[in-house]
Amino acid sequence: MKLVIAVVHAEDAGALVDALTDKDHRVTRLQSTGGFLKQANATVMVGAEDDQVDDVLAVIRKTCHSRSQFINPMPPLMEPGEFYMPYPVEVTFGGATVFVIDVARHERL
Ligand code: 2BA
């Protein structure tokens, strides 16, 4: 068995959970926050048999889309009289960041 952990854009999470449950995958959605953008995203966990992992990845690939957004970088420390003009930086998020982990043991008690 594998645990698929996918960090996805918050706007894609609902559709992803629906698409996975429609195909009888068991899913847990967690609210999470990206370390770089400091914005809400979603972490979706799917416990799946080995032969189901490719299907889970296919659903993620179909449902989660990459997005570009502009962020304003933190200004540097300034000396008095210095001037800093902030330029927005383009950052691309996802479609999804996916980890597939071996599960040593799984029980439903
Ligand atoms: P964030 O950390 O908020 O990162 C959002 C996007 O910012 C990233 O998209 C990437 O394009 C950019 N980015 C992140 N760190 C950067 C850096 N040090 N320098 C320049 N650009 C940077 P994704 O790579 O698609 O990642 C989307 C979200 O997936 C991340 O949100 C984070 O929550 C998660 N993630 C990505 N890689 C991860 C990893 N190795 N471990 C744990 N979580 C990860």
mmCIF file of N, CA, C and O and ligand atoms in Angstrom, residues 7-8 32-39 41 43 91-97 99, ligand 1:
data_model
loop_
_atom_site.group_PDB
_atom_site.id
_atom_site.type_symbol
_atom_site.label_atom_id
_atom_site.label_comp_id
_atom_site.label_asym_id
_atom_site.label_seq_id
_atom_site.Cartn_x
_atom_site.Cartn_y
_atom_site.Cartn_z
ATOM 1 N N VAL A 7 0.095 18.276 -2.369
ATOM 2 C CA VAL A 7 -0.147 19.682 -2.003
ATOM 3 C C VAL A 7 -0.676 20.370 -3.256
ATOM 4 O O VAL A 7 -0.002 20.375 -4.295
ATOM 5 N N VAL A 8 -1.890 20.901 -3.149
ATOM 6 C CA VAL A 8 -2.555 21.453 -4.331
ATOM 7 C C VAL A 8 -3.070 22.854 -4.021
ATOM 8 O O VAL A 8 -3.191 23.255 -2.857
ATOM 9 N N SER A 32 -3.764 23.650 4.575
ATOM 10 C CA SER A 32 -2.331 23.856 4.800
ATOM 11 C C SER A 32 -1.940 25.228 4.270
ATOM 12 O O SER A 32 -2.742 25.922 3.637
ATOM 13 N N THR A 33 -0.707 25.598 4.557
ATOM 14 C CA THR A 33 -0.210 26.913 4.139
ATOM 15 C C THR A 33 1.178 26.745 3.551
ATOM 16 O O THR A 33 2.040 26.096 4.158
ATOM 17 N N GLY A 34 1.391 27.310 2.375
ATOM 18 C CA GLY A 34 2.693 27.205 1.728
ATOM 19 C C GLY A 34 3.747 28.017 2.469
ATOM 20 O O GLY A 34 3.465 29.134 2.924
ATOM 21 N N GLY A 35 4.939 27.463 2.589
ATOM 22 C CA GLY A 35 6.008 28.143 3.314
ATOM 23 C C GLY A 35 6.534 29.362 2.577
ATOM 24 O O GLY A 35 7.022 30.303 3.184
ATOM 25 N N PHE A 36 6.444 29.355 1.253
ATOM 26 C CA PHE A 36 7.028 30.439 0.460
ATOM 27 C C PHE A 36 6.028 31.571 0.273
ATOM 28 O O PHE A 36 6.304 32.714 0.603
ATOM 29 N N LEU A 37 4.851 31.250 -0.229
ATOM 30 C CA LEU A 37 3.842 32.287 -0.475
ATOM 31 C C LEU A 37 3.071 32.659 0.785
ATOM 32 O O LEU A 37 2.413 33.688 0.810
ATOM 33 N N LYS A 38 3.111 31.777 1.804
ATOM 34 C CA LYS A 38 2.352 32.001 3.049
ATOM 35 C C LYS A 38 0.857 32.120 2.756
ATOM 36 O O LYS A 38 0.147 32.898 3.403
ATOM 37 N N GLN A 39 0.406 31.391 1.744
ATOM 38 C CA GLN A 39 -1.008 31.431 1.396
ATOM 39 C C GLN A 39 -1.624 30.058 1.609
ATOM 40 O O GLN A 39 -0.942 29.028 1.513
ATOM 41 N N ASN A 41 -3.205 26.665 1.058
ATOM 42 C CA ASN A 41 -3.346 25.673 0.000
ATOM 43 C C ASN A 41 -3.990 24.449 0.649
ATOM 44 O O ASN A 41 -4.539 24.546 1.755
ATOM 45 N N THR A 43 -3.718 20.096 1.394
ATOM 46 C CA THR A 43 -2.954 18.854 1.329
ATOM 47 C C THR A 43 -3.955 17.705 1.331
ATOM 48 O O THR A 43 -4.799 17.603 2.218
ATOM 49 N N VAL A 91 5.575 33.961 -9.707
ATOM 50 C CA VAL A 91 5.779 32.644 -9.109
ATOM 51 C C VAL A 91 4.725 31.705 -9.694
ATOM 52 O O VAL A 91 3.555 32.066 -9.821
ATOM 53 N N THR A 92 5.164 30.504 -10.072
ATOM 54 C CA THR A 92 4.220 29.515 -10.601
ATOM 55 C C THR A 92 3.935 28.469 -9.535
ATOM 56 O O THR A 92 4.858 27.861 -8.984
ATOM 57 N N PHE A 93 2.664 28.277 -9.247
ATOM 58 C CA PHE A 93 2.236 27.263 -8.267
ATOM 59 C C PHE A 93 1.714 26.048 -9.016
ATOM 60 O O PHE A 93 0.843 26.150 -9.867
ATOM 61 N N GLY A 94 2.263 24.861 -8.656
ATOM 62 C CA GLY A 94 1.702 23.568 -9.075
ATOM 63 C C GLY A 94 1.644 23.347 -10.556
ATOM 64 O O GLY A 94 2.455 23.878 -11.237
ATOM 65 N N GLY A 95 0.673 22.654 -10.980
ATOM 66 C CA GLY A 95 -0.485 21.904 -10.576
ATOM 67 C C GLY A 95 -0.479 21.227 -9.224
ATOM 68 O O GLY A 95 -1.373 21.518 -8.412
ATOM 69 N N ALA A 96 0.458 20.347 -8.896
ATOM 70 C CA ALA A 96 0.432 19.690 -7.603
ATOM 71 C C ALA A 96 1.852 19.229 -7.271
ATOM 72 O O ALA A 96 2.614 18.882 -8.168
ATOM 73 N N THR A 97 2.165 19.255 -5.972
ATOM 74 C CA THR A 97 3.417 18.662 -5.491
ATOM 75 C C THR A 97 3.045 17.355 -4.807
ATOM 76 O O THR A 97 2.299 17.357 -3.828
ATOM 77 N N PHE A 99 3.894 13.476 -3.208
ATOM 78 C CA PHE A 99 4.803 12.515 -2.583
ATOM 79 C C PHE A 99 4.080 11.170 -2.537
ATOM 80 O O PHE A 99 2.910 11.106 -2.162
HETATM 81 P P1 2BA B 1 4.710 27.532 -1.352
HETATM 82 O O1 2BA B 1 5.831 27.144 -0.439
HETATM 83 O O2 2BA B 1 3.869 28.697 -0.933
HETATM 84 O O3 2BA B 1 5.348 27.779 -2.789
HETATM 85 C C1 2BA B 1 4.567 28.284 -3.854
HETATM 86 C C2 2BA B 1 5.392 28.382 -5.105
HETATM 87 O O4 2BA B 1 6.453 29.300 -4.893
HETATM 88 C C3 2BA B 1 6.057 27.064 -5.491
HETATM 89 O O5 2BA B 1 5.168 26.284 -6.260
HETATM 90 C C4 2BA B 1 7.273 27.540 -6.263
HETATM 91 O O6 2BA B 1 6.953 27.840 -7.609
HETATM 92 C C5 2BA B 1 7.629 28.842 -5.577
HETATM 93 N N1 2BA B 1 8.679 28.671 -4.593
HETATM 94 C C6 2BA B 1 8.630 27.970 -3.448
HETATM 95 N N2 2BA B 1 9.780 28.046 -2.776
HETATM 96 C C7 2BA B 1 10.588 28.840 -3.514
HETATM 97 C C8 2BA B 1 11.926 29.328 -3.358
HETATM 98 N N3 2BA B 1 12.678 29.008 -2.286
HETATM 99 N N4 2BA B 1 12.438 30.124 -4.344
HETATM 100 C C9 2BA B 1 11.699 30.451 -5.416
HETATM 101 N N5 2BA B 1 10.425 30.035 -5.628
HETATM 102 C C10 2BA B 1 9.885 29.244 -4.694
HETATM 103 P P2 2BA B 1 5.229 24.706 -6.132
HETATM 104 O O7 2BA B 1 6.621 24.207 -6.267
HETATM 105 O O8 2BA B 1 4.219 24.179 -7.111
HETATM 106 O O9 2BA B 1 4.768 24.384 -4.649
HETATM 107 C C11 2BA B 1 3.414 24.576 -4.238
HETATM 108 C C12 2BA B 1 3.271 24.291 -2.758
HETATM 109 O O10 2BA B 1 3.595 22.908 -2.548
HETATM 110 C C13 2BA B 1 4.236 25.058 -1.858
HETATM 111 O O11 2BA B 1 3.705 26.326 -1.533
HETATM 112 C C14 2BA B 1 4.341 24.147 -0.641
HETATM 113 O O12 2BA B 1 3.188 24.319 0.191
HETATM 114 C C15 2BA B 1 4.252 22.763 -1.283
HETATM 115 N N6 2BA B 1 5.582 22.195 -1.544
HETATM 116 C C16 2BA B 1 6.309 22.313 -2.665
HETATM 117 N N7 2BA B 1 7.447 21.604 -2.577
HETATM 118 C C17 2BA B 1 7.460 21.045 -1.370
HETATM 119 C C18 2BA B 1 8.379 20.191 -0.663
HETATM 120 N N8 2BA B 1 9.558 19.796 -1.210
HETATM 121 N N9 2BA B 1 8.068 19.801 0.588
HETATM 122 C C19 2BA B 1 6.901 20.186 1.157
HETATM 123 N N10 2BA B 1 5.974 20.981 0.545
HETATM 124 C C20 2BA B 1 6.256 21.416 -0.690
#
